[in-house]
Coordinates of C-alpha atoms in Angstrom, one line a residue:
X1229 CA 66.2 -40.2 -22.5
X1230 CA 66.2 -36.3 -22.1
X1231 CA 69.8 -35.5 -21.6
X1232 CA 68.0 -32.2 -19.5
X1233 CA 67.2 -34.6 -16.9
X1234 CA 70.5 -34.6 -15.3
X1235 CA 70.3 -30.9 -14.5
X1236 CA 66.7 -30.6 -14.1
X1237 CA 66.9 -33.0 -11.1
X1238 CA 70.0 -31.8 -10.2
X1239 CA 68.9 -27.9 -9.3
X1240 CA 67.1 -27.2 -6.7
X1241 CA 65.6 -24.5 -4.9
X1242 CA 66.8 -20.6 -5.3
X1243 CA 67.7 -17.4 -3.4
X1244 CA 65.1 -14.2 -3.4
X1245 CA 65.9 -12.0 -6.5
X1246 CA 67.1 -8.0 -5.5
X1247 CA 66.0 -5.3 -8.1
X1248 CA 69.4 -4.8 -10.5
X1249 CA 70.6 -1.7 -10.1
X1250 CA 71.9 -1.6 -13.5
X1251 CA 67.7 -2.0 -14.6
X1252 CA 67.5 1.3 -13.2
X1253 CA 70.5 2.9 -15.7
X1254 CA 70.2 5.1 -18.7
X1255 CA 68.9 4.7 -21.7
X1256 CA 70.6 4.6 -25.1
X1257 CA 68.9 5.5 -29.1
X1258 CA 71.0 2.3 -30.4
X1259 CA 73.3 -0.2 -30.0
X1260 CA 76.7 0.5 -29.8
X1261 CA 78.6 -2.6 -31.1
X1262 CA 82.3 -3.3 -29.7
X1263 CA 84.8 -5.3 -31.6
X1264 CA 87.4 -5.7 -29.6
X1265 CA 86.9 -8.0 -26.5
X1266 CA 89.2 -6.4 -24.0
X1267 CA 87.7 -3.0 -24.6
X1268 CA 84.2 -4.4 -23.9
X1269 CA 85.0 -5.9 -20.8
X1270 CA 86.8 -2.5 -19.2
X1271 CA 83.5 -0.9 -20.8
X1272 CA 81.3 -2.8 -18.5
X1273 CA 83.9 -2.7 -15.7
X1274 CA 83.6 0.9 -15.5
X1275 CA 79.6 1.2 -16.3
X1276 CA 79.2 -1.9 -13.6
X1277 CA 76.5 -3.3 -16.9
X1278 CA 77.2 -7.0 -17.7
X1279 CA 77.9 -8.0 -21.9
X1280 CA 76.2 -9.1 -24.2
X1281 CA 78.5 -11.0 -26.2
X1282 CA 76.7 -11.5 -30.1
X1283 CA 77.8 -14.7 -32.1
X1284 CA 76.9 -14.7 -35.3
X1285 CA 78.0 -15.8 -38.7
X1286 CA 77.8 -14.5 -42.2
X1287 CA 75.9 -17.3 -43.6
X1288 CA 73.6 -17.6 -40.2
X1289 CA 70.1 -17.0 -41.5
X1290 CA 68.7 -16.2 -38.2
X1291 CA 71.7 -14.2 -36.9
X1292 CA 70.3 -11.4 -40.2
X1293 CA 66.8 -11.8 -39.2
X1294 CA 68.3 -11.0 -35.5
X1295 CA 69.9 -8.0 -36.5
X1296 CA 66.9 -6.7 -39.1
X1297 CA 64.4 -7.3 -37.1
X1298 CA 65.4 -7.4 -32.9
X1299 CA 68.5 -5.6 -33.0
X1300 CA 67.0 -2.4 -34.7
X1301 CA 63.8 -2.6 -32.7
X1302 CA 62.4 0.7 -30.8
X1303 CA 62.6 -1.5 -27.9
X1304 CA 65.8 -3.2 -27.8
X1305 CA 67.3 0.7 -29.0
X1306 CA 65.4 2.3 -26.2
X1307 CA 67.2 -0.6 -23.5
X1308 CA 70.4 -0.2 -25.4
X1309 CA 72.0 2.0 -22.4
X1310 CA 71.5 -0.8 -19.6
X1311 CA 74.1 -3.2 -21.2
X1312 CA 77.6 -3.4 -22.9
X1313 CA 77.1 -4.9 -26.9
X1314 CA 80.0 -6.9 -28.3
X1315 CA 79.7 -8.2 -31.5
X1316 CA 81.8 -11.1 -32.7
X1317 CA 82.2 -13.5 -36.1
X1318 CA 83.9 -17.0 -34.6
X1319 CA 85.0 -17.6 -37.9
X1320 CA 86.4 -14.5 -38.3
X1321 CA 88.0 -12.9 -34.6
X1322 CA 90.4 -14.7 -32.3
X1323 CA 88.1 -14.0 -29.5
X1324 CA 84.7 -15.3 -31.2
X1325 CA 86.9 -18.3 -31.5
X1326 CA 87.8 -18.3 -28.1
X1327 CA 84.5 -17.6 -26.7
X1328 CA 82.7 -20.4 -29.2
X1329 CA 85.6 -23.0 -28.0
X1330 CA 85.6 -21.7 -24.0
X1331 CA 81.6 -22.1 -23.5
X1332 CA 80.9 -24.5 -26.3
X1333 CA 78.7 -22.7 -28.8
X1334 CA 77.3 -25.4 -31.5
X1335 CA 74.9 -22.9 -33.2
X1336 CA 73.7 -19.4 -34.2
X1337 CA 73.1 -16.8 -33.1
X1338 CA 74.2 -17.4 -29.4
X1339 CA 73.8 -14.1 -27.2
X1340 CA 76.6 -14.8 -24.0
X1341 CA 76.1 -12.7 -21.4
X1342 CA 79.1 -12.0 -19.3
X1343 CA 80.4 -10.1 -16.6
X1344 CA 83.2 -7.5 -16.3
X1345 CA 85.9 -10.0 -15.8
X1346 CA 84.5 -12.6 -18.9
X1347 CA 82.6 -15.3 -16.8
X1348 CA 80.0 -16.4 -17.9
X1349 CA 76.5 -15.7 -16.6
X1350 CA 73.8 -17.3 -18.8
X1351 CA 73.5 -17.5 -22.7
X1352 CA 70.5 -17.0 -24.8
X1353 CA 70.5 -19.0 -28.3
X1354 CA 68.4 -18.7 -31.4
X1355 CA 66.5 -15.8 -32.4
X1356 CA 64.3 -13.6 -30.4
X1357 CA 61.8 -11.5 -31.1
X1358 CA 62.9 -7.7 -28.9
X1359 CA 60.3 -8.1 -26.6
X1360 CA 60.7 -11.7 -24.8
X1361 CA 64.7 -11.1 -25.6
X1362 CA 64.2 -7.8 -23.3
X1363 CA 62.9 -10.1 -21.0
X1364 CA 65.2 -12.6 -21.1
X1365 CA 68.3 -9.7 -20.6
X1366 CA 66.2 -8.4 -17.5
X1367 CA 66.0 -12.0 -15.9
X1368 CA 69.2 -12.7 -16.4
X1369 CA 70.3 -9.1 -15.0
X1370 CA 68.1 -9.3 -11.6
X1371 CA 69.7 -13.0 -11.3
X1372 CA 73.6 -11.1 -11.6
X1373 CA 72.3 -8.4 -8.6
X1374 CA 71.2 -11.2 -6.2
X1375 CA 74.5 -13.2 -7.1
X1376 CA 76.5 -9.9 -6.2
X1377 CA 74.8 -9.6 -3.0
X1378 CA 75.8 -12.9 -2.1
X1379 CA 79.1 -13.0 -2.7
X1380 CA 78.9 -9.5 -0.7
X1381 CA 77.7 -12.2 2.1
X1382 CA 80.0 -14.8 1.4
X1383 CA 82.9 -11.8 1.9
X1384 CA 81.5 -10.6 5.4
X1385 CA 80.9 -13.7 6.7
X1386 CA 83.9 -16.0 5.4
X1387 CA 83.0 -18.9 7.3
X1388 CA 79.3 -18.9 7.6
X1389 CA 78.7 -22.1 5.5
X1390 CA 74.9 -21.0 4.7
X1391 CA 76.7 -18.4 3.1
X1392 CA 78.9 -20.3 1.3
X1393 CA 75.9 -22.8 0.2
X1394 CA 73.7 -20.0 -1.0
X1395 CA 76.7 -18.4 -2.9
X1396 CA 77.5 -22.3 -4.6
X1397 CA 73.4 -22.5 -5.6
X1398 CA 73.4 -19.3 -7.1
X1399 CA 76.2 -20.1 -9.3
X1400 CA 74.9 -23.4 -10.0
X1401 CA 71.9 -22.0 -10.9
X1402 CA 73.8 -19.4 -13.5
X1403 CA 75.5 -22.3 -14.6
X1404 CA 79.3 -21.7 -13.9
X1405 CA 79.4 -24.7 -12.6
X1406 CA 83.1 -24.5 -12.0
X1407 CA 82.7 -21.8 -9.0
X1408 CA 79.9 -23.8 -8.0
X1409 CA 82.0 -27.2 -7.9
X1410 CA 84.1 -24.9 -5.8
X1411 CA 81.7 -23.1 -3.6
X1412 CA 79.8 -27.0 -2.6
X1413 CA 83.4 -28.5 -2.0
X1414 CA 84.4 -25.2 0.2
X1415 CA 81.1 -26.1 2.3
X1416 CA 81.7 -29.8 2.5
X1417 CA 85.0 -29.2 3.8
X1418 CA 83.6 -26.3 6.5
X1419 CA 81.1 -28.7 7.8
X1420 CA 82.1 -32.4 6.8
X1421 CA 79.9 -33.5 9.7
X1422 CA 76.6 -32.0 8.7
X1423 CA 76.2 -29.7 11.5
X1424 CA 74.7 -27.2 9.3
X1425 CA 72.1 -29.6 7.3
X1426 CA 74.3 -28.2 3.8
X1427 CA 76.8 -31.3 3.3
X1428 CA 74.5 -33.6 1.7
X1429 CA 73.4 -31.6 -0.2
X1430 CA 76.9 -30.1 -1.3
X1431 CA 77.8 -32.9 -2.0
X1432 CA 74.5 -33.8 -4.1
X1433 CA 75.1 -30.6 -6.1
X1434 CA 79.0 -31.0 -6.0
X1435 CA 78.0 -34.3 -8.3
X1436 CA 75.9 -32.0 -10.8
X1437 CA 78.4 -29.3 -11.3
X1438 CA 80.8 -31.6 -11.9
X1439 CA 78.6 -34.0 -14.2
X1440 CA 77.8 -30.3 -15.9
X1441 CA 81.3 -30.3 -17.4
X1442 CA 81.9 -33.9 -18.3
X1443 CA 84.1 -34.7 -15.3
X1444 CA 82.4 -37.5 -14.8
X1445 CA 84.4 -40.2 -12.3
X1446 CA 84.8 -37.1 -10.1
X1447 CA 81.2 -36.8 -10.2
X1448 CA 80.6 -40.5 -9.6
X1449 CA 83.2 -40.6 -6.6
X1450 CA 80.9 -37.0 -4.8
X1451 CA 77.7 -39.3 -5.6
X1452 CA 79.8 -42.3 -3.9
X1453 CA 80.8 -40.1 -1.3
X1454 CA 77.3 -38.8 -0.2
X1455 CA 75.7 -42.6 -0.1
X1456 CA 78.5 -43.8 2.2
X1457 CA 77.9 -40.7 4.8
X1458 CA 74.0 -40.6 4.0
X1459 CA 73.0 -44.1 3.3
X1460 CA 69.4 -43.0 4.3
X1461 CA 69.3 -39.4 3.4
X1462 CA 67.0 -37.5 2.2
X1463 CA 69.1 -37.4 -0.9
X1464 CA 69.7 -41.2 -1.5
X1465 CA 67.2 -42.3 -3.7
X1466 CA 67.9 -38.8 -5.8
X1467 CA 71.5 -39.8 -5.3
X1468 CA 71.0 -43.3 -7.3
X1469 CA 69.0 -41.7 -10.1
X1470 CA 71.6 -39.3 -10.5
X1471 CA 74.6 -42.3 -10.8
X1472 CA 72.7 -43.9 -13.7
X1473 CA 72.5 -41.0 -15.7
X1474 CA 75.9 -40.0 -15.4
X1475 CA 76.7 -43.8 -16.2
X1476 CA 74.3 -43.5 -19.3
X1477 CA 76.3 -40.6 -20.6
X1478 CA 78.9 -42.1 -20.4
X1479 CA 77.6 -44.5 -23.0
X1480 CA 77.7 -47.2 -19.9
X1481 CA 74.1 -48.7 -20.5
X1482 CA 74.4 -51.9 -18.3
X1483 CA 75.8 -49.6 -15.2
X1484 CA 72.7 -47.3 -16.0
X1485 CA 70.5 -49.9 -16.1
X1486 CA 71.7 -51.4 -13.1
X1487 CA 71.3 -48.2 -10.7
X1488 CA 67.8 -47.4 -11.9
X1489 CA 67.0 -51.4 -10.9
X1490 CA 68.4 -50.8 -7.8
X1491 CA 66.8 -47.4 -7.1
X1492 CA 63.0 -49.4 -7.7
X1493 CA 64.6 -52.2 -5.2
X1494 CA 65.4 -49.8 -2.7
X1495 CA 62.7 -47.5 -3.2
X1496 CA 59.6 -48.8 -4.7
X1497 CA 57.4 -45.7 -3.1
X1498 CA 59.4 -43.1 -4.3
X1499 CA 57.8 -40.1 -6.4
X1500 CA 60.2 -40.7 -8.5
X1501 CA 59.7 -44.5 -9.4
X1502 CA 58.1 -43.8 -12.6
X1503 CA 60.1 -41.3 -13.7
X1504 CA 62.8 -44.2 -14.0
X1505 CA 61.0 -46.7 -14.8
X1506 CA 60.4 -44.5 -18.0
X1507 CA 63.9 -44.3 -18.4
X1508 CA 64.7 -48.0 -18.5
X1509 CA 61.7 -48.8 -21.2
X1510 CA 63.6 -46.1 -23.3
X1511 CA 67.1 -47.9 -22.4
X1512 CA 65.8 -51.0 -23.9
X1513 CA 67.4 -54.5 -22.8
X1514 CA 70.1 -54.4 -24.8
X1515 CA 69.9 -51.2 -26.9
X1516 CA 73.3 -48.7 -27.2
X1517 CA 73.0 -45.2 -26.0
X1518 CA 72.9 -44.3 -29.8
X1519 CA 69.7 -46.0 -30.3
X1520 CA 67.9 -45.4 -26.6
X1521 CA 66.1 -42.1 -27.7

């Protein structure tokens, strides 16, 4: 099974994008690589630019083809201006360490992109060619713009909980899925009787986020939580799926198994029913998680 599942059914929808302002910025001949961490982060502070964070090694083939080839493009020289550029060897600086530990970085070279105060916005990994990495930056940028407008909203209207829901989706769909556990449980709490048509599905997305960073009984107890409220939601059956997955992470086959029968019990119509059908064939009868790919 496709361990992308779990987060691919787990996002859902997304806010309008705003132009970046920062897309609109100067423009710079080359790169100016930072060192030092703290430096690069009062860098983009003042500039109001987000950071690309470059992890590379010395024996990283990919990470030199990187540098030969994207890094020293016309194009990725002529865009240099828009963004903060930190360079840093995990094997060799306390904060490349930090950074590979923090956000789990398993291979090279990994591009983080961060914001002034070091959270994490998105990552890029492997090598790009300049133009679809320009790309990439430029998505990733617009996405930041519409996530500062929102929190913009979320700060003038404090207890509007479609505030608070759109600010939680936009982080979820950034992936800092530790202000967006906070942002669904902030809703659920605002509006635990549904008044607002946002608390099933905060706590739907509550379940992801928290699934996201391995907290898993916490994210089994959300999923618990939703089918007591919502036992015929319209998030039930998405709800189910969801609870065998997390059990099959957790290298529970027999609970996986078990929710994915009871989601083709419960509901045999579903446009979904063959989607986990699929998965249980791949499960096998008796077959450990090791050997259910």
């Amino acid at each position: 099974m496709s361990r992308g599942l779990l987060i691919a059914i787990g996002l859902a929808g997304a806010a309008a994008l705003i132009i970046p302002l920062i897309l609109l910025s100067g423009r710079s001949d080359s790169l100016d690589w930072q060192k030092d961490y703290d430096s690069a982060l009062a860098t983009a502070k003042a500039r109001n630019q987000m950071v690309v964070a470059y992890l590379y090694t010395d024996w990283c083939t990919y990470c030199k083809k990187m540098e030969a080839e994207t890094f020293t493009s016309d194009q990725v020289k002529g865009e240099a201006g828009r963004y903060v550029w930190l360079k840093l060897n995990p094997e060799r600086d306390e904060y490349g360490a930090r950074l590979k530990q923090q956000y789990g970085v398993t291979g090279y070279p990994t591009m983080l992109l961060l914001d002034s105060g070091g959270a994490l916005l998105d990552q890029i990994v492997g090598f790009m060619p300049a133009a679809p990495f320009l790309q990439a930056l430029a998505g990733i940028a617009t996405r930041v713009s519409s996530l500062d407008a929102l929190k913009e909203q979320s700060k003038q209207q404090p207890v509007s909980v479609e505030a608070r829901y759109a600010l939680a989706e936009k982080y979820l769909e950034l992936k800092n899925f530790s202000l967006a556990a906070d942002g669904f449980a902030r809703v659920i709490q605002t509006d635990p009787d549904n008044k607002h048509a946002k608390t099933e599905l905060s706590y739907y997305h509550l379940a992801v986020s928290l699934a996201s960073m391995n907290e898993h009984a916490k994210a089994q107890e959300q999923l618990d939580l939703l089918l007591g409220k919502f036992p015929t939601g319209k998030l039930a059956a998405e709800a189910t799926i969801l609870k065998g997955q997390i059990f099959y992470r957790q290298n529970d086959v027999p609970a996986a198994r078990d929710e994915f029968e009871q989601f083709l019990v419960k509901y045999p119509t579903h446009e979904k029913t063959s989607l986990v059908r699929r998965m249980i064939q791949e499960i096998g009868p008796d077959l450990p998680l090791s050997a259910a790919h």
